[in-house]
Each structure stands twice: as C-alpha cells, then as structure tokens.
Short mmCIF file of C-alpha atoms and ligand atoms in Angstrom, two decimals:
data_model
loop_
_atom_site.label_atom_id
_atom_site.label_comp_id
_atom_site.label_asym_id
_atom_site.label_seq_id
_atom_site.Cartn_x
_atom_site.Cartn_y
_atom_site.Cartn_z
CA UNK A 1 2.25 30.44 188.29
CA UNK A 2 5.59 29.86 187.72
CA UNK A 3 8.06 30.29 190.43
CA UNK A 4 9.72 33.83 191.77
CA UNK A 5 7.04 35.43 189.38
CA UNK A 6 4.96 37.86 191.24
CA UNK A 7 0.90 38.64 190.69
CA UNK A 8 0.71 42.55 189.34
CA UNK A 9 -0.84 45.21 191.74
CA UNK A 10 -4.64 45.31 190.91
CA UNK A 11 -5.98 49.26 191.39
CA UNK A 12 -9.13 51.06 190.87
CA UNK A 13 -9.81 54.61 189.18
CA UNK A 14 -11.58 57.02 191.06
CA UNK A 15 -15.01 55.24 189.25
CA UNK A 16 -13.76 52.05 190.28
CA UNK A 17 -12.50 50.48 187.43
CA UNK A 18 -10.17 47.39 188.25
CA UNK A 19 -6.60 47.67 186.33
CA UNK A 20 -3.66 46.03 187.14
CA UNK A 21 -0.59 47.85 186.85
CA UNK A 22 2.24 46.37 184.82
CA UNK A 23 5.16 46.56 186.70
CA UNK A 24 4.03 47.02 190.27
CA UNK A 25 4.01 43.53 191.78
CA UNK A 26 0.77 42.72 194.17
CA UNK A 27 1.51 42.62 197.78
CA UNK A 28 -0.42 41.84 200.89
CA UNK A 29 -0.96 42.69 204.65
CA UNK A 30 -0.39 40.41 208.07
CA UNK A 31 -1.56 42.43 210.73
CA UNK A 32 0.17 46.31 210.27
CA UNK A 33 2.52 44.84 207.75
CA UNK A 34 3.07 45.10 203.81
CA UNK A 35 4.48 41.44 202.82
CA UNK A 36 4.87 39.35 199.72
CA UNK A 37 2.25 36.22 199.54
CA UNK A 38 4.15 33.47 199.01
CA UNK A 39 3.46 31.02 196.63
CA UNK A 40 2.14 28.23 198.43
CA UNK A 41 -0.82 31.13 199.50
CA UNK A 42 -2.17 32.39 196.12
CA UNK A 43 -4.79 30.67 194.96
CA UNK A 44 -7.29 31.35 191.97
CA UNK A 45 -9.78 33.71 193.08
CA UNK A 46 -12.80 31.08 194.38
CA UNK A 47 -16.23 31.15 192.14
CA UNK A 48 -18.91 32.80 193.92
CA UNK A 49 -15.67 35.73 195.57
CA UNK A 50 -16.63 39.41 195.02
CA UNK A 51 -13.96 42.01 193.63
CA UNK A 52 -14.42 45.77 195.87
CA UNK A 53 -12.83 48.87 196.01
CA UNK A 54 -11.61 50.24 199.52
CA UNK A 55 -12.49 53.95 198.46
CA UNK A 56 -9.76 56.24 198.96
CA UNK A 57 -7.45 54.30 200.12
CA UNK A 58 -4.28 53.99 197.94
CA UNK A 59 -3.36 50.30 197.58
CA UNK A 60 1.04 49.72 198.32
CA UNK A 61 2.28 47.69 195.94
CA UNK A 62 6.55 45.96 195.73
CA UNK A 63 7.96 47.48 193.12
CA UNK A 64 10.54 45.31 191.71
CA UNK A 65 13.15 47.42 191.04
CA UNK A 66 13.16 49.56 194.19
CA UNK A 67 13.41 46.49 196.10
CA UNK A 68 10.48 48.03 198.29
CA UNK A 69 6.75 48.21 199.42
CA UNK A 70 4.93 52.23 198.03
CA UNK A 71 2.44 53.29 198.06
CA UNK A 72 0.16 53.94 194.84
CA UNK A 73 -1.21 57.29 194.39
CA UNK A 74 -2.08 58.20 191.13
CA UNK A 75 -1.05 56.27 187.84
CA UNK A 76 -0.98 57.36 184.62
CA UNK A 77 -3.32 56.48 182.52
CA UNK A 78 -2.31 57.71 178.35
CA UNK A 79 -2.05 61.83 179.42
CA UNK A 80 -3.97 61.61 182.17
CA UNK A 81 -2.68 60.73 186.07
CA UNK A 82 -5.60 59.84 187.54
CA UNK A 83 -6.10 59.37 191.40
CA UNK A 84 -6.28 55.89 192.20
CA UNK A 85 -7.56 52.97 195.55
CA UNK A 86 -6.97 50.01 196.20
CA UNK A 87 -8.96 46.56 195.72
CA UNK A 88 -10.23 44.31 197.61
CA UNK A 89 -11.74 40.45 197.71
CA UNK A 90 -14.50 38.90 198.88
CA UNK A 91 -13.91 35.18 199.47
CA UNK A 92 -16.70 32.79 198.77
CA UNK A 93 -17.68 30.80 201.79
CA UNK A 94 -15.07 27.67 202.40
CA UNK A 95 -11.79 29.12 201.81
CA UNK A 96 -9.61 31.13 204.56
CA UNK A 97 -7.92 34.64 203.50
CA UNK A 98 -3.92 34.20 204.68
CA UNK A 99 -2.94 37.74 203.83
CA UNK A 100 -5.15 41.30 204.29
CA UNK A 101 -5.28 43.59 201.40
CA UNK A 102 -1.87 46.07 201.51
CA UNK A 103 -3.25 49.86 201.24
CA UNK A 104 -2.21 53.19 203.76
CA UNK A 105 -4.72 52.59 205.87
CA UNK A 106 -3.66 55.80 207.58
CA UNK A 107 -4.67 57.29 204.40
CA UNK A 108 -8.36 55.89 204.59
CA UNK A 109 -11.01 58.05 204.98
CA UNK A 110 -14.37 56.22 206.04
CA UNK A 111 -14.80 53.02 208.31
CA UNK A 112 -15.26 50.12 205.96
CA UNK A 113 -18.22 47.71 206.38
CA UNK A 114 -18.61 44.62 208.10
CA UNK A 115 -16.94 42.33 205.02
CA UNK A 116 -13.74 40.74 205.51
CA UNK A 117 -11.36 42.12 203.38
CA UNK A 118 -8.79 40.15 201.00
CA UNK A 119 -5.49 40.51 199.58
CA UNK A 120 -6.34 40.31 195.00
CA UNK A 121 -3.96 40.27 192.60
CA UNK A 122 -3.92 39.64 188.91
CA UNK A 123 -2.19 36.38 187.40
CA UNK A 124 -0.43 37.77 183.88
CA UNK A 125 -0.13 33.80 182.63
CA UNK A 126 -2.70 31.87 183.84
CA UNK A 127 -4.46 35.69 183.40
CA UNK A 128 -6.82 35.47 186.22
CA UNK A 129 -7.31 36.75 189.47
CA UNK A 130 -5.59 35.47 192.27
CA UNK A 131 -6.28 35.66 195.72
CA UNK A 132 -4.06 34.94 199.38
CA UNK A 133 -5.89 32.59 200.38
CA UNK A 134 -6.55 28.51 201.60
CA UNK A 135 -9.76 26.19 201.21
CA UNK A 136 -10.74 24.69 204.93
CA UNK A 137 -14.08 22.60 203.41
CA UNK A 138 -14.71 21.02 200.61
CA UNK A 139 -18.56 21.45 201.63
CA UNK A 140 -19.97 22.99 198.71
CA UNK A 141 -23.31 23.37 199.63
CA UNK A 142 -22.76 26.84 200.36
CA UNK A 143 -22.29 27.94 196.65
CA UNK A 144 -23.77 30.60 195.27
CA UNK A 145 -25.58 28.69 192.76
CA UNK A 146 -27.43 26.83 194.58
CA UNK A 147 -29.20 29.15 195.39
CA UNK A 148 -32.09 30.40 193.00
CA UNK A 149 -34.53 33.02 194.42
CA UNK A 150 -37.13 32.32 191.15
CA UNK A 151 -37.34 29.20 192.28
CA UNK A 152 -36.86 29.98 196.50
CA UNK A 153 -40.12 32.47 196.03
CA UNK A 154 -43.07 29.64 195.75
CA UNK A 155 -41.51 27.46 197.99
CA UNK A 156 -41.38 30.71 200.67
CA UNK A 157 -45.54 31.18 199.70
CA UNK A 158 -46.49 28.10 200.09
CA UNK A 159 -44.36 27.04 203.45
CA UNK A 160 -46.77 30.56 204.93
CA UNK A 161 -49.65 29.00 203.67
CA UNK A 162 -48.91 26.03 205.94
CA UNK A 163 -48.32 27.80 209.03
CA UNK A 164 -50.07 31.16 208.52
CA UNK A 165 -49.87 31.97 212.75
CA UNK A 166 -45.79 31.05 213.24
CA UNK A 167 -44.02 34.46 213.76
CA UNK A 168 -40.62 32.32 213.38
CA UNK A 169 -41.90 31.18 209.54
CA UNK A 170 -42.56 35.03 209.46
CA UNK A 171 -38.90 36.26 210.23
CA UNK A 172 -37.04 33.48 208.71
CA UNK A 173 -39.25 34.22 204.86
CA UNK A 174 -37.88 38.20 205.77
CA UNK A 175 -34.27 36.62 206.19
CA UNK A 176 -34.87 34.49 202.84
CA UNK A 177 -36.14 37.02 200.79
CA UNK A 178 -35.13 40.09 201.76
CA UNK A 179 -31.90 39.06 203.71
CA UNK A 180 -30.55 36.23 201.11
CA UNK A 181 -29.24 34.68 203.75
CA UNK A 182 -28.62 30.99 202.24
CA UNK A 183 -29.33 29.14 205.67
CA UNK A 184 -32.92 30.79 206.25
CA UNK A 185 -33.45 30.00 201.62
CA UNK A 186 -32.19 26.33 202.91
CA UNK A 187 -34.87 25.75 204.89
CA UNK A 188 -37.30 26.77 202.18
CA UNK A 189 -35.87 24.86 199.98
CA UNK A 190 -35.94 21.77 203.24
CA UNK A 191 -32.14 20.93 202.39
CA UNK A 192 -28.70 21.53 204.90
CA UNK A 193 -28.43 23.03 207.59
CA UNK A 194 -31.38 25.26 208.54
CA UNK A 195 -31.50 28.45 210.54
CA UNK A 196 -33.74 28.46 213.93
CA UNK A 197 -32.89 32.01 216.01
CA UNK A 198 -33.89 32.26 218.99
CA UNK A 199 -32.87 35.19 220.68
CA UNK A 200 -33.58 39.43 220.83
CA UNK A 201 -30.42 40.00 223.32
CA UNK A 202 -26.89 39.44 223.22
CA UNK A 203 -24.49 39.47 226.41
CA UNK A 204 -21.82 40.48 224.28
CA UNK A 205 -20.58 44.03 222.23
CA UNK A 206 -18.58 42.71 220.24
CA UNK A 207 -16.68 44.93 218.13
CA UNK A 208 -17.94 43.60 214.86
CA UNK A 209 -21.60 42.46 215.05
CA UNK A 210 -23.44 42.13 212.07
CA UNK A 211 -27.03 42.32 213.97
CA UNK A 212 -26.45 45.30 216.15
CA UNK A 213 -24.38 48.44 215.47
CA UNK A 214 -24.59 51.25 218.23
CA UNK A 215 -26.11 54.08 214.66
CA UNK A 216 -22.03 56.03 215.08
CA UNK A 217 -20.69 52.92 213.74
CA UNK A 218 -20.43 50.86 210.22
CA UNK A 219 -24.56 49.58 209.65
CA UNK A 220 -24.69 46.56 210.68
CA UNK A 221 -26.02 44.39 207.47
CA UNK A 222 -29.28 42.78 209.58
CA UNK A 223 -32.09 43.63 211.62
CA UNK A 224 -31.69 40.80 215.23
CA UNK A 225 -34.99 38.85 215.68
CA UNK A 226 -37.55 40.70 217.23
CA UNK A 227 -39.50 38.20 220.17
CA UNK A 228 -39.03 34.92 221.68
CA UNK A 229 -40.15 32.25 219.48
CA UNK A 230 -42.06 29.43 221.16
CA UNK A 231 -40.99 25.27 221.82
CA UNK A 232 -44.21 24.76 219.53
CA UNK A 233 -42.75 27.20 216.78
CA UNK A 234 -39.42 26.01 217.04
CA UNK A 235 -40.68 22.65 216.41
CA UNK A 236 -43.33 23.29 214.13
CA UNK A 237 -40.16 24.07 210.98
CA UNK A 238 -37.74 21.84 212.66
CA UNK A 239 -39.37 18.96 212.95
CA UNK A 240 -40.60 19.10 209.11
CA UNK A 241 -37.31 19.88 208.00
CA UNK A 242 -34.91 17.29 209.93
CA UNK A 243 -37.99 14.31 208.96
CA UNK A 244 -37.16 14.85 205.40
CA UNK A 245 -34.82 17.19 204.27
CA UNK A 246 -31.79 15.54 202.72
CA UNK A 247 -28.59 15.67 205.66
CA UNK A 248 -30.25 17.94 207.81
CA UNK A 249 -29.09 20.05 210.10
CA UNK A 250 -30.80 22.84 211.97
CA UNK A 251 -29.36 25.09 214.00
CA UNK A 252 -29.25 27.75 217.07
CA UNK A 253 -27.11 31.19 216.90
CA UNK A 254 -27.03 30.60 213.03
CA UNK A 255 -25.39 34.31 212.97
CA UNK A 256 -27.03 37.37 213.26
CA UNK A 257 -29.65 37.49 216.06
CA UNK A 258 -28.83 37.68 219.45
CA UNK A 259 -26.59 35.06 221.52
CA UNK A 260 -29.05 31.86 221.89
CA UNK A 261 -28.13 30.78 225.60
CA UNK A 262 -29.95 33.98 226.75
CA UNK A 263 -32.83 31.64 225.27
CA UNK A 264 -31.08 28.65 226.37
CA UNK A 265 -34.54 27.34 228.44
CA UNK A 266 -36.49 27.66 225.56
CA UNK A 267 -34.24 26.09 222.96
CA UNK A 268 -33.19 23.03 226.02
CA UNK A 269 -37.32 22.07 225.99
CA UNK A 270 -37.47 22.31 221.94
CA UNK A 271 -34.71 19.77 221.83
CA UNK A 272 -35.81 17.65 224.02
CA UNK A 273 -38.78 18.16 221.40
CA UNK A 274 -37.12 17.43 218.56
CA UNK A 275 -35.39 14.64 220.00
CA UNK A 276 -38.39 12.79 220.82
CA UNK A 277 -39.78 12.72 217.41
CA UNK A 278 -37.17 11.76 215.50
CA UNK A 279 -33.71 10.32 215.42
CA UNK A 280 -32.75 11.75 212.20
CA UNK A 281 -31.14 14.95 211.67
CA UNK A 282 -28.65 16.90 213.60
CA UNK A 283 -29.55 19.76 216.31
CA UNK A 284 -26.28 22.64 216.71
CA UNK A 285 -26.11 25.00 218.66
CA UNK A 286 -23.75 27.91 217.96
CA UNK A 287 -22.67 31.02 220.86
CA UNK A 288 -20.84 32.90 222.59
CA UNK A 289 -20.45 29.86 225.43
CA UNK A 290 -20.80 33.07 228.01
CA UNK A 291 -22.59 30.33 230.62
CA UNK A 292 -21.62 26.80 231.61
CA UNK A 293 -24.54 25.11 233.43
CA UNK A 294 -26.85 25.97 230.35
CA UNK A 295 -24.09 24.73 228.35
CA UNK A 296 -24.72 21.45 230.61
CA UNK A 297 -28.17 21.87 230.02
CA UNK A 298 -28.39 22.09 226.52
CA UNK A 299 -26.76 19.54 226.15
CA UNK A 300 -29.02 17.39 228.38
CA UNK A 301 -31.48 18.12 226.31
CA UNK A 302 -29.78 15.77 223.57
CA UNK A 303 -28.25 18.84 220.80
CA UNK A 304 -25.77 17.01 218.71
CA UNK A 305 -22.62 19.39 218.75
CA UNK A 306 -22.10 23.34 219.53
CA UNK A 307 -20.18 25.89 218.48
CA UNK A 308 -18.88 28.53 219.92
CA UNK A 309 -17.41 32.28 218.74
CA UNK A 310 -14.29 33.58 219.94
CA UNK A 311 -11.73 35.73 217.78
CA UNK A 312 -8.67 35.44 219.83
CA UNK A 313 -7.99 32.32 222.83
CA UNK A 314 -6.60 34.86 224.37
CA UNK A 315 -8.92 36.91 227.58
CA UNK A 316 -7.27 40.85 226.85
CA UNK A 317 -7.92 39.77 222.69
CA UNK A 318 -11.24 38.26 223.59
CA UNK A 319 -12.33 41.33 225.45
CA UNK A 320 -11.25 43.81 223.34
CA UNK A 321 -13.45 42.54 220.29
CA UNK A 322 -16.41 41.56 222.47
CA UNK A 323 -16.90 43.79 225.19
CA UNK A 324 -18.96 41.01 227.25
CA UNK A 325 -21.57 41.87 230.12
CA UNK A 326 -21.90 39.72 232.96
CA UNK A 327 -19.35 36.80 232.36
CA UNK A 328 -16.00 36.04 232.15
CA UNK A 329 -13.52 34.56 229.31
CA UNK A 330 -12.97 31.39 232.66
CA UNK A 331 -16.69 30.84 232.07
CA UNK A 332 -16.59 30.34 227.32
CA UNK A 333 -13.48 27.71 228.41
CA UNK A 334 -15.48 26.29 230.79
CA UNK A 335 -18.25 25.51 228.01
CA UNK A 336 -16.07 24.83 225.39
CA UNK A 337 -14.57 21.53 228.09
CA UNK A 338 -18.20 20.32 229.26
CA UNK A 339 -19.35 20.56 225.58
CA UNK A 340 -16.16 17.86 224.59
CA UNK A 341 -16.61 16.07 228.30
CA UNK A 342 -20.24 15.06 227.86
CA UNK A 343 -19.40 13.66 224.60
CA UNK A 344 -20.54 16.34 221.82
CA UNK A 345 -19.07 17.46 218.96
CA UNK A 346 -17.61 20.60 219.38
CA UNK A 347 -16.32 23.19 217.33
CA UNK A 348 -15.01 27.16 217.28
CA UNK A 349 -16.07 29.48 215.38
CA UNK A 350 -12.32 31.36 215.38
CA UNK A 351 -12.98 34.90 214.26
CA UNK A 352 -9.84 34.82 212.15
CA UNK A 353 -7.68 37.94 211.04
CA UNK A 354 -3.68 37.21 209.55
CA UNK A 355 -1.56 39.47 211.80
CA UNK A 356 -4.08 38.63 215.01
CA UNK A 357 -4.67 35.14 214.65
CA UNK A 358 -1.42 33.62 213.66
CA UNK A 359 0.43 36.46 215.35
CA UNK A 360 3.36 34.08 217.38
CA UNK A 361 1.18 34.41 221.46
CA UNK A 362 -1.96 33.64 220.10
CA UNK A 363 -0.91 30.78 218.20
CA UNK A 364 0.53 28.80 221.58
CA UNK A 365 -2.51 30.07 223.00
CA UNK A 366 -4.83 27.91 220.77
CA UNK A 367 -2.70 24.95 221.39
CA UNK A 368 -2.75 25.43 224.51
CA UNK A 369 -6.67 25.97 223.97
CA UNK A 370 -6.40 22.57 222.18
CA UNK A 371 -4.60 20.75 224.62
CA UNK A 372 -7.34 21.57 227.83
CA UNK A 373 -10.74 21.63 225.85
CA UNK A 374 -10.38 18.35 223.37
CA UNK A 375 -12.09 20.73 220.75
CA UNK A 376 -13.24 18.46 217.30
CA UNK A 377 -12.85 20.75 214.62
CA UNK A 378 -11.91 24.07 213.96
CA UNK A 379 -14.40 26.59 211.54
CA UNK A 380 -11.27 29.33 209.95
CA UNK A 381 -14.22 32.67 209.77
CA UNK A 382 -12.75 35.68 207.79
CA UNK A 383 -13.44 37.73 210.44
CA UNK A 384 -16.23 40.64 209.14
CA UNK A 385 -14.37 43.64 210.41
CA UNK A 386 -12.07 47.04 209.32
CA UNK A 387 -9.26 45.41 209.67
CA UNK A 388 -7.36 48.73 210.90
CA UNK A 389 -10.46 50.40 213.36
CA UNK A 390 -9.77 46.05 214.44
CA UNK A 391 -5.98 45.99 215.05
CA UNK A 392 -6.20 49.27 216.79
CA UNK A 393 -9.10 48.21 218.78
CA UNK A 394 -6.91 45.10 219.76
CA UNK A 395 -3.72 47.61 219.96
CA UNK A 396 -1.60 44.26 217.64
CA UNK A 397 1.52 46.27 216.06
CA UNK A 398 3.71 44.01 213.40
CA UNK A 399 2.68 40.62 211.84
CA UNK A 400 1.99 36.44 212.81
CA UNK A 401 4.48 34.35 211.90
CA UNK A 402 2.39 33.65 208.76
CA UNK A 403 -1.49 32.40 208.75
CA UNK A 404 -0.48 29.07 206.14
CA UNK A 405 1.93 28.19 209.09
CA UNK A 406 -0.54 28.81 212.01
CA UNK A 407 -2.62 26.54 210.48
CA UNK A 408 0.51 23.62 209.40
CA UNK A 409 2.14 24.30 213.26
CA UNK A 410 -2.01 22.95 214.94
CA UNK A 411 -2.13 20.01 212.13
CA UNK A 412 1.32 18.94 213.30
CA UNK A 413 0.59 19.16 216.91
CA UNK A 414 -2.56 17.80 216.52
CA UNK A 415 -3.40 15.61 213.43
CA UNK A 416 -6.98 15.47 214.24
CA UNK A 417 -8.00 18.84 214.41
CA UNK A 418 -9.98 18.99 211.60
CA UNK A 419 -10.21 22.48 210.22
CA UNK A 420 -13.58 23.55 208.31
CA UNK A 421 -16.04 26.26 207.75
CA UNK A 422 -19.01 24.69 208.03
CA UNK A 423 -21.10 22.62 210.19
CA UNK A 424 -21.40 18.71 210.08
CA UNK A 425 -25.09 16.59 209.79
CA UNK A 426 -23.77 13.87 212.99
CA UNK A 427 -22.92 11.30 210.42
CA UNK A 428 -20.28 13.65 209.22
CA UNK A 429 -18.73 14.09 212.69
CA UNK A 430 -16.03 11.86 212.47
CA UNK A 431 -14.74 11.32 208.87
CA UNK A 432 -12.31 9.64 207.75
CA UNK A 433 -9.53 11.36 204.67
CA UNK A 434 -10.17 13.94 202.11
CA UNK A 435 -12.45 15.94 204.13
CA UNK A 436 -9.87 15.73 208.03
CA UNK A 437 -7.16 16.72 205.76
CA UNK A 438 -5.16 19.71 204.96
CA UNK A 439 -4.61 21.42 202.52
CA UNK A 440 -7.34 20.63 200.17
CA UNK A 441 -6.10 20.61 196.81
CA UNK A 442 -7.60 22.56 194.63
S1 SF4 B 1 -28.23 34.20 210.20
FE1 SF4 B 1 -30.19 35.90 210.21
S2 SF4 B 1 -30.49 36.38 207.54
FE2 SF4 B 1 -30.14 34.38 208.68
S3 SF4 B 1 -31.73 33.26 209.48
FE3 SF4 B 1 -30.22 33.99 211.36
S4 SF4 B 1 -31.21 35.98 211.70
FE4 SF4 B 1 -31.79 35.06 209.83
S1 SF4 B 2 -21.48 37.20 220.44
FE1 SF4 B 2 -23.15 37.55 218.46
S2 SF4 B 2 -25.18 38.42 218.45
FE2 SF4 B 2 -23.24 39.14 220.41
S3 SF4 B 2 -22.75 41.16 220.09
FE3 SF4 B 2 -21.51 39.23 219.16
S4 SF4 B 2 -21.83 38.87 217.10
FE4 SF4 B 2 -23.22 39.94 217.92
#
C-alpha cells in the first residue's frame, strides 16, 4: 500500500457476509488499546489463512474525519441499517500476528474458541486482504496444499494393516483422519516431522490447553491420548520414519496430548533405542520443561533438540496462564539451561500475544532470559485464546511497544537468535543466511 493510505475496515453482517467499508479504516489492538497498524506490519493475507467473524461483537474502526477510534454497531446497507460484527483472520502457520482484531470486547457475549485472532483489513488499491503480521519461518512444508486427504486414506489403511496391534498407530490414524492433524498426516506420508504422543496427563493447567478444558469453558479441540505407549510401540513407528522419510523429525509432545515430561522414563528408553538403531533423522522433545532432572535424562538418552513452551518469561504471567501443579517457573528456567549446557539445540515455544509479549517488562525479561539460558531459537506461536479472556486472567491493561519493535530489539541484542515457527532437522539447526535473517522478505 502507498505510504499514508490505510486499509479499510472489514465487517460482517448478521449472516456473516463480509464487506469492506468505503470510509472507515482498519484498526488493530495491542493489548487492550486500539492502535493504527504501521505500514511495516501490513502484509497480504497469507495463503492458507482463514477469515471469520467474532460473533455479536462490534468492530472498532479508525474514523479519519473525527481522528479517533469509533465502535461500529450498525451500518447502512441501502435503505436498511444492519447490525454488524467484527472480522478476524486466523493465520497460516509461519506467520506471527502483530495486532489483535480491534473490537469492543466489553460487548462480546460469548467465550471465543481456542483460535488465534489477528487484525485484518482490505487494501482497496490492490484489492486484497491485509493482516498485521510478520513471516517468521520460510519452511513451506506445513502449507495446507501439501495435505491432500485423498492421498492420505490409502496410506493410513496400509500402515494400520502393517502394524495391527500398535495402539499408538491407531491413535495417530484418528489424529490424522478425524482431527486433520498435519503432523500426524506426515507419519503416514512418511516425510518431515511426525508426532509421537505419549502422555495422557499434564502437570500444568493452561488456560488455553487445546487437549483439556473444564466443561464450563471453551471446548478443547482434541481428545488426549488415553494411554502411555511402550518403547516398542514408539520405535515401531519412529524408526521407519527416521530411516526413510525426507527431512525426518520425530517429536514428542507435538501438540495436544498431556506433557511428555511425565513419561520421561519411557521416552528416554525409546530414544536410546532409536539412537542405537539409526543415526539418521532428528528426535525432538516439546515440553513445559517442569523437571530439570528428567531433561538431563533425556539429553543423555540422545535427544537432539528441545522446545520449551512458555507464554511469558515473567513468573507471574507464566503462573497465571500455566497454573503449574507441583513445579515452579525456576525449574523451567533450569531445564532450558540444562538442555543448552548439554549442547542440545534449544528452543522456546513462545506463545505470543500483542500487548503481553511486547510489554516493556516482558521484553526486558526476555532479553535477560536469552542471556541467561543461551537459547538458539524462539518459535513465535500465536497464542490461541480469547484475547479479552487472556488479558483479564493475566491482569494486563494498556499496550506494549509493538510486536515488530520487540522482534527488532531482540534481534539487535542477540543477532544469533533465530526466529521461527517450526522444528528443524539437525542439519538445519544453524543455517547460514536466509533462515536466520529477519524480517523475511515476502
Ligand atoms: S498433535 Fe494432537 S492431533 Fe496431532 S498427533 Fe499429536 S496428539 Fe494427535
Ligand atoms: S502444558 Fe500443554 S498439555 Fe499441559 S495444560 Fe498446558 S497446553 Fe495442556
């Protein structure tokens, strides 16, 4: 877009049909404050993203004539005035949002489901949707166009026939076919990163856990695995993948199970066997990192990389979101250090949200955290949660310095830090050039 030209407001009528407004402009939200998107953070809506409404919630727009943000309840359509609702984008993986959708959240009537919500507008010059976001990973493997279910079904049937008694395979078939989990599909396509869910239980109680929610809250998206697979079951699926897949990674704790750290003994044994049987491929462990001694055990078993999840590097915000049971933030910090000290490629899965992640104190704490732990990579994942609920629970008000500025600051202080969104094969832990650079040119 030309400098100074603002995208138009998008809104939806009661039936969910989306329109752009001829005069009102797109606003975004950083934390609890409406802001105008900066030119640098507006990019075309990435392929594979989705647009949906925020039900019964009026959008906020920038009114150029009044030079202020205004809630938009109704809009004239011909001779009728229609009630309108706000519109949001759900970003394709690999992109981090820099602004939330601007709405009058105080009027929201429903608890929004566990999606990540991104500010979206309409560029009238180029006639396309634009979002407030930044690309942080160049890996295109996770593009939805690579996951054709017509090709998947025969592969699922074939593998189930090959290993009829493997309970883990049965679970992963459900994950691939019913939950449309891309990672699970990779196992059957025998390529890239495949998941190894192991844990029915967890010692955190995250506000936005996608695999377990109290019934009065928002429904969780997936049903957790109900058993702990044996090392045999794990190796039966992991070894052919490690040996034969292209760019193979097998990952524990890939998404919507409990936390695999609670099954550390089983995982250590399985990993030892995998590492004895093949040197090919990468074995990765995603976790809340609640027990440093178990992280050390897994390092010794031959794990290649670790990714620790955190919504915040400030203990109070961490506790309000993770609600840890029987462990403390200090133990998470110790786990991160332990993995890095043992020479493992160490990442954090930073569950980001504008207004929290770019809060001045969070940014300062993140710089200290990187310095103290020596992490290699920050995976910037859009936290999937109702933004209003998140701010209320964390007790956050006001806005941050801007997500873009936050990323710039970290990169300036630690040029070696890699931003990303996906796990890496060990051959690509320390790539030169493009993949470590940021911002990524579109
Ligand atoms: S991420 Fe979730 S859906 Fe995917 S394989 Fe793991 S448990 Fe199943
Ligand atoms: S750490 Fe993971 S499994 Fe445990 S409550 Fe949080 S999101 Fe759920």
